[in-house]
Short mmCIF file of C-alpha atoms in Angstrom, two decimals:
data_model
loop_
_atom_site.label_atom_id
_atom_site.label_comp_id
_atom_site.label_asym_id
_atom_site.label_seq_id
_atom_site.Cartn_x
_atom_site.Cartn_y
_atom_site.Cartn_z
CA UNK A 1 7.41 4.70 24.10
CA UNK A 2 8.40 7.58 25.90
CA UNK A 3 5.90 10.31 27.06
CA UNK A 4 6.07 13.61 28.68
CA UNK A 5 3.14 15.75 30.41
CA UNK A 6 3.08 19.30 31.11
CA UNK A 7 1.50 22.01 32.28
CA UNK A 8 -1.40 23.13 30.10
CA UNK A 9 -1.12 26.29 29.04
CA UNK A 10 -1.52 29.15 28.40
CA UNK A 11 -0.29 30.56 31.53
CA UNK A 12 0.03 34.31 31.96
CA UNK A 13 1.41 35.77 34.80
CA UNK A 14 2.49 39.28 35.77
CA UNK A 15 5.74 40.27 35.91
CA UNK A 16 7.98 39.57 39.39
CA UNK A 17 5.78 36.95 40.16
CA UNK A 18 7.04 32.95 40.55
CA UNK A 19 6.83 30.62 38.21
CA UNK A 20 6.58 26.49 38.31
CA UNK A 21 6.14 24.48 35.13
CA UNK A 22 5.17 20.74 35.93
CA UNK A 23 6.89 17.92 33.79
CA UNK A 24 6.08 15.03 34.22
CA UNK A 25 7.64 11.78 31.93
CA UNK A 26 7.47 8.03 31.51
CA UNK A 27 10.64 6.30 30.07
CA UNK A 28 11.67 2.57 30.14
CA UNK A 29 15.31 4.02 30.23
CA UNK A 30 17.34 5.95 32.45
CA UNK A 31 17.12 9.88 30.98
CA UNK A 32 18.83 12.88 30.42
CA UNK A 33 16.39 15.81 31.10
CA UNK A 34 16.10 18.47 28.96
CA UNK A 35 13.94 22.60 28.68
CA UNK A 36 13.91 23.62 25.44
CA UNK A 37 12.68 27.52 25.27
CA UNK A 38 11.08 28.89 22.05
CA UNK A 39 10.92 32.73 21.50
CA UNK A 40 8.16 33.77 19.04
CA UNK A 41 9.35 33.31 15.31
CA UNK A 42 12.59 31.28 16.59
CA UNK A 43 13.26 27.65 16.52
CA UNK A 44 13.49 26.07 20.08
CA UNK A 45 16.77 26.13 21.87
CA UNK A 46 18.45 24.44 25.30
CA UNK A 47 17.74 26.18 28.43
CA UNK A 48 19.44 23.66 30.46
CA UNK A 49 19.84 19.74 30.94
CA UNK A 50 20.60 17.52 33.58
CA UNK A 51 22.30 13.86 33.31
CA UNK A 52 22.40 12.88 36.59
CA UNK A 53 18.77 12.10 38.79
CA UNK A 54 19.08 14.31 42.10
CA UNK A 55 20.90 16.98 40.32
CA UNK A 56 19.91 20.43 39.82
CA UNK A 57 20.00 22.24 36.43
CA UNK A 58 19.54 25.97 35.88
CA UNK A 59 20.52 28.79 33.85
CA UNK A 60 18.93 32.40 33.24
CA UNK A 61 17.13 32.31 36.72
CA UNK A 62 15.44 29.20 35.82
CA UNK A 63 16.08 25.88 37.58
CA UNK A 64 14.69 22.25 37.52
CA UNK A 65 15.38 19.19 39.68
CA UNK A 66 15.55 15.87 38.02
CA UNK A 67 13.53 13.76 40.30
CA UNK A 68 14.19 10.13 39.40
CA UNK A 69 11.29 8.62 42.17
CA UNK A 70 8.65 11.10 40.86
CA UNK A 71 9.72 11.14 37.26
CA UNK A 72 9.09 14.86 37.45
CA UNK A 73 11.31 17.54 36.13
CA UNK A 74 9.23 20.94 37.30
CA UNK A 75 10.47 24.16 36.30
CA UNK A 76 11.14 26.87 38.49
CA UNK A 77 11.75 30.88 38.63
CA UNK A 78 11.62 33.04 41.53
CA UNK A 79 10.66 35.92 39.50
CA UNK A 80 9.57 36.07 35.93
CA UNK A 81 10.22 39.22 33.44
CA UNK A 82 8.01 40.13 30.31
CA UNK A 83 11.36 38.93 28.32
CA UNK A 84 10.41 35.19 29.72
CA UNK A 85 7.27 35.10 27.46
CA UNK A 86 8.05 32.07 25.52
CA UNK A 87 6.91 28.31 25.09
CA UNK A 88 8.88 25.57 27.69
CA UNK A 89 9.42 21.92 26.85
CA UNK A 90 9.92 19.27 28.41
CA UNK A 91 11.70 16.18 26.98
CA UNK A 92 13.36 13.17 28.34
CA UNK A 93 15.94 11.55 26.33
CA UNK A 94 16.60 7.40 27.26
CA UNK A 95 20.20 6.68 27.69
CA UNK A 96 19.31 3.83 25.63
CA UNK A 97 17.52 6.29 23.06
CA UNK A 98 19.74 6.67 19.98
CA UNK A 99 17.15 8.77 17.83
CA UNK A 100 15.38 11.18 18.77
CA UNK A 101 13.68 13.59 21.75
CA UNK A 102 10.12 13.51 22.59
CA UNK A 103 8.61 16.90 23.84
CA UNK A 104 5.81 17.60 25.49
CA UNK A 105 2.89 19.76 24.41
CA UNK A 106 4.92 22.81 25.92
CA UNK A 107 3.69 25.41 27.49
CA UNK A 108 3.25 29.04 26.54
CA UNK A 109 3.73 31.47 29.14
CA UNK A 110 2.79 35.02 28.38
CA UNK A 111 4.47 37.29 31.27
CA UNK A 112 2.97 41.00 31.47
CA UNK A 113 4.13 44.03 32.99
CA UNK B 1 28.66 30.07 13.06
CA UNK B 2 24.95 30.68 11.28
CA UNK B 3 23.32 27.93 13.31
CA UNK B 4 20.94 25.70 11.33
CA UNK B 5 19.77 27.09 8.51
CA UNK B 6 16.14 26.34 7.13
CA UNK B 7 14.84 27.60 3.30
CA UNK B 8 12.43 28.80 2.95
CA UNK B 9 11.31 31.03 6.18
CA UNK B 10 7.58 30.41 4.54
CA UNK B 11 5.65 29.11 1.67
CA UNK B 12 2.12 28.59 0.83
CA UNK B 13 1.08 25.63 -1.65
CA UNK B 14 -1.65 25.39 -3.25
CA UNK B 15 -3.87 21.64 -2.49
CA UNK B 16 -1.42 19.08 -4.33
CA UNK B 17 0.87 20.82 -5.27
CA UNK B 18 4.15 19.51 -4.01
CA UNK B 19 6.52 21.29 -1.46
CA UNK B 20 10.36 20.78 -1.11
CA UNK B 21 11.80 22.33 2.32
CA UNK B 22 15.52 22.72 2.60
CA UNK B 23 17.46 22.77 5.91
CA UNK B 24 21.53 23.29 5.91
CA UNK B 25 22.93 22.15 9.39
CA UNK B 26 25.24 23.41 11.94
CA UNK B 27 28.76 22.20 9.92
CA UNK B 28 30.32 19.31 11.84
CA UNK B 29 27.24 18.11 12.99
CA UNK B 30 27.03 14.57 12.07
CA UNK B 31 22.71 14.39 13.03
CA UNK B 32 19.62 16.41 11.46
CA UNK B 33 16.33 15.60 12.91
CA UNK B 34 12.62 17.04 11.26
CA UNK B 35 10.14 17.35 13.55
CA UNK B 36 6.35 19.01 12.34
CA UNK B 37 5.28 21.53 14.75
CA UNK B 38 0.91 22.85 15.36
CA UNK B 39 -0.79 24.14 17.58
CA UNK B 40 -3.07 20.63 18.07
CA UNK B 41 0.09 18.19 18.52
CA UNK B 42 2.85 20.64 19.70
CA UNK B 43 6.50 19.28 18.38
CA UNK B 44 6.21 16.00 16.58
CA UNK B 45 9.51 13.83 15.70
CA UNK B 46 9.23 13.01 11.94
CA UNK B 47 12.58 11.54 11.14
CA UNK B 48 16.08 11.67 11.92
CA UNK B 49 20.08 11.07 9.81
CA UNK B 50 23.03 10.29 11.21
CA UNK B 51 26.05 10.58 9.06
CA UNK B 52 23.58 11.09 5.88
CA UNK B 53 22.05 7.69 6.46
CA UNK B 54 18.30 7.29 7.78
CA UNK B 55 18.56 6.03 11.02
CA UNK B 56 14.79 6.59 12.20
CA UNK B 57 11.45 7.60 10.06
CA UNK B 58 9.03 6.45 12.69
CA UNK B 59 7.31 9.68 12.68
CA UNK B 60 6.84 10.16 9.12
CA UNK B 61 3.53 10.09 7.57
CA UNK B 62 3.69 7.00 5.32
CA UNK B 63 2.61 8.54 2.23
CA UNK B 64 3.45 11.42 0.51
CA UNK B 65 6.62 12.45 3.16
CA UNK B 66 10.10 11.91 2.38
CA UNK B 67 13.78 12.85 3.65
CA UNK B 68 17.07 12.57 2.32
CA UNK B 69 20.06 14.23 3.08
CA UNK B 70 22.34 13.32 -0.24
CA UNK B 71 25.63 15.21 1.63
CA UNK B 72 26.72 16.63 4.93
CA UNK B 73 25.86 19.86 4.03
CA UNK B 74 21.96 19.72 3.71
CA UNK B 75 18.59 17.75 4.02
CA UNK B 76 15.56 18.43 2.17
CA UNK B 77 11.88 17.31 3.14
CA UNK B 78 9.57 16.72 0.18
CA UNK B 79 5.95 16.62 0.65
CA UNK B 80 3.55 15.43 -2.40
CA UNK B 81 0.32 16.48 -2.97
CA UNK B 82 0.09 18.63 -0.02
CA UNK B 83 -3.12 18.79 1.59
CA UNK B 84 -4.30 21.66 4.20
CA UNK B 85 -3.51 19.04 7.09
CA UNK B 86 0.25 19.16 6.18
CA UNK B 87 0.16 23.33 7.05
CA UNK B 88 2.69 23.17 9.96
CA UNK B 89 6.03 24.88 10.81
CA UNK B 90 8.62 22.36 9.43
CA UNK B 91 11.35 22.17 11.94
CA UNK B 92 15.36 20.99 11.59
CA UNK B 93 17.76 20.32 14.02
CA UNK B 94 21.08 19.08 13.99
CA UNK B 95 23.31 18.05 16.50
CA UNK B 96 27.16 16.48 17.14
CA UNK B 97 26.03 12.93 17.43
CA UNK B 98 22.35 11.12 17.64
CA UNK B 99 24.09 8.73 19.78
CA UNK B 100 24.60 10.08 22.91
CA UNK B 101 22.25 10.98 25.82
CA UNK B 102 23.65 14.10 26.12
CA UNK B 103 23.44 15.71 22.81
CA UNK B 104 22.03 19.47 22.70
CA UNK B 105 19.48 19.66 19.41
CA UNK B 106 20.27 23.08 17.29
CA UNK B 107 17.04 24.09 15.95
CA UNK B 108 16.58 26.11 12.79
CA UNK B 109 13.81 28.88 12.99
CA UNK B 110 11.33 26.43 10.43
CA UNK B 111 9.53 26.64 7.45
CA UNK B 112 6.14 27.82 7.85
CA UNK B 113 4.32 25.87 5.46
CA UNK B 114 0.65 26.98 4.68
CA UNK B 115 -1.58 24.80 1.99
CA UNK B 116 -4.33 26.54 0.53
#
């Protein structure tokens, strides 16, 4: 089935530095690519997705390339702020998939100031 | 729009006892997905309607769990004899279709379930 690997966190960084989130994922179909981003005491929600391999997805500063050759799906931001302290998933969802999305372990990113 | 709405926010058990979570999707939304969330396994998929039928329960444990979703307007998950391994936030989404590859999940913000 499908399978998704990320970057093990925790991860703390200070604020105004970068940020890169690997994602890595193994599908038999051809995926949409979703972040979720949790908040403390929230449910997850989208951060952005992208359809299409090659294409670029972003939103809030953050941005992601879907990588079809390296089934990788990194995130990215140039600087982080203490408001970014969250957990990030990862999840590929199969074309072909007509249930549901698998996440990753996510990863918990604690930004301070 | 109240987004998904899950009842309640927490609830502790006591071992056996049995637990009934509620979760009232986005209206017009015609999928609601459970998924179990810990620390240990991170989000897991339990099961998953479309248009109030069961479409997928792969991820259900296959005793003690169940789901039903008797009308648009809600789902419940019922746990039986809960056991301090089923202390998890409890997690609904719903979502315009289940069938397409581009469908955004609408979390709820989960039931914190805690078994004593």
């Amino acid at each position: 089935g499908d399978s998704v690997t990320q970057t093990e966190g925790p991860v703390t960084l200070s604020e105004g530095t970068s940020l890169t989130v690997n994602c890595s994922y193994e599908t038999k179909q051809y995926p949409t690519l979703f972040w979720y981003v949790q908040y403390p005491g929230e449910g997850p929600q989208l951060l952005f997705k992208v359809p299409k391999a090659n294409e670029k997805g972003s939103n809030r500063g953050f941005e992601a390339t879907y990588n079809k050759e390296a089934t990788s799906f990194h995130l990215q931001k140039a600087s982080v702020q203490e408001s970014d302290s969250a957990v990030y998933y990862c999840s590929p969802l199969a074309s072909s998939s007509f249930s549901k999305l698998v996440f990753g372990q996510g990863t918990s990113l604690s930004v301070v100031p | 729009n109240a987004g998904v709405i899950q009842t309640p926010r927490h609830k502790v058990t006591g071992k056996g006892q049995e637990a009934t979570l509620w979760c009232e999707p986005i209206s017009g939304h015609s999928a609601v997905f459970w998924y179990r969330q810990t620390i240990v396994q991170g989000l897991e998929f339990l099961t998953y309607f479309r248009n109030q039928a069961p479409i997928d329960d792969s991820g259900m444990p296959k005793e003690r769990f169940s789901a039903q979703m008797p009308n648009q307007s809600h789902s419940t998950l019922k746990i039986q004899s809960t056991q301090p391994q089923d202390s998890a936030v409890y997690l609904c989404a719903s979502s315009f279709s289940g069938g397409a590859s581009q469908n955004t999940l609408y979390f709820g913000a989960g039931t914190r379930l805690s078994v004593l």
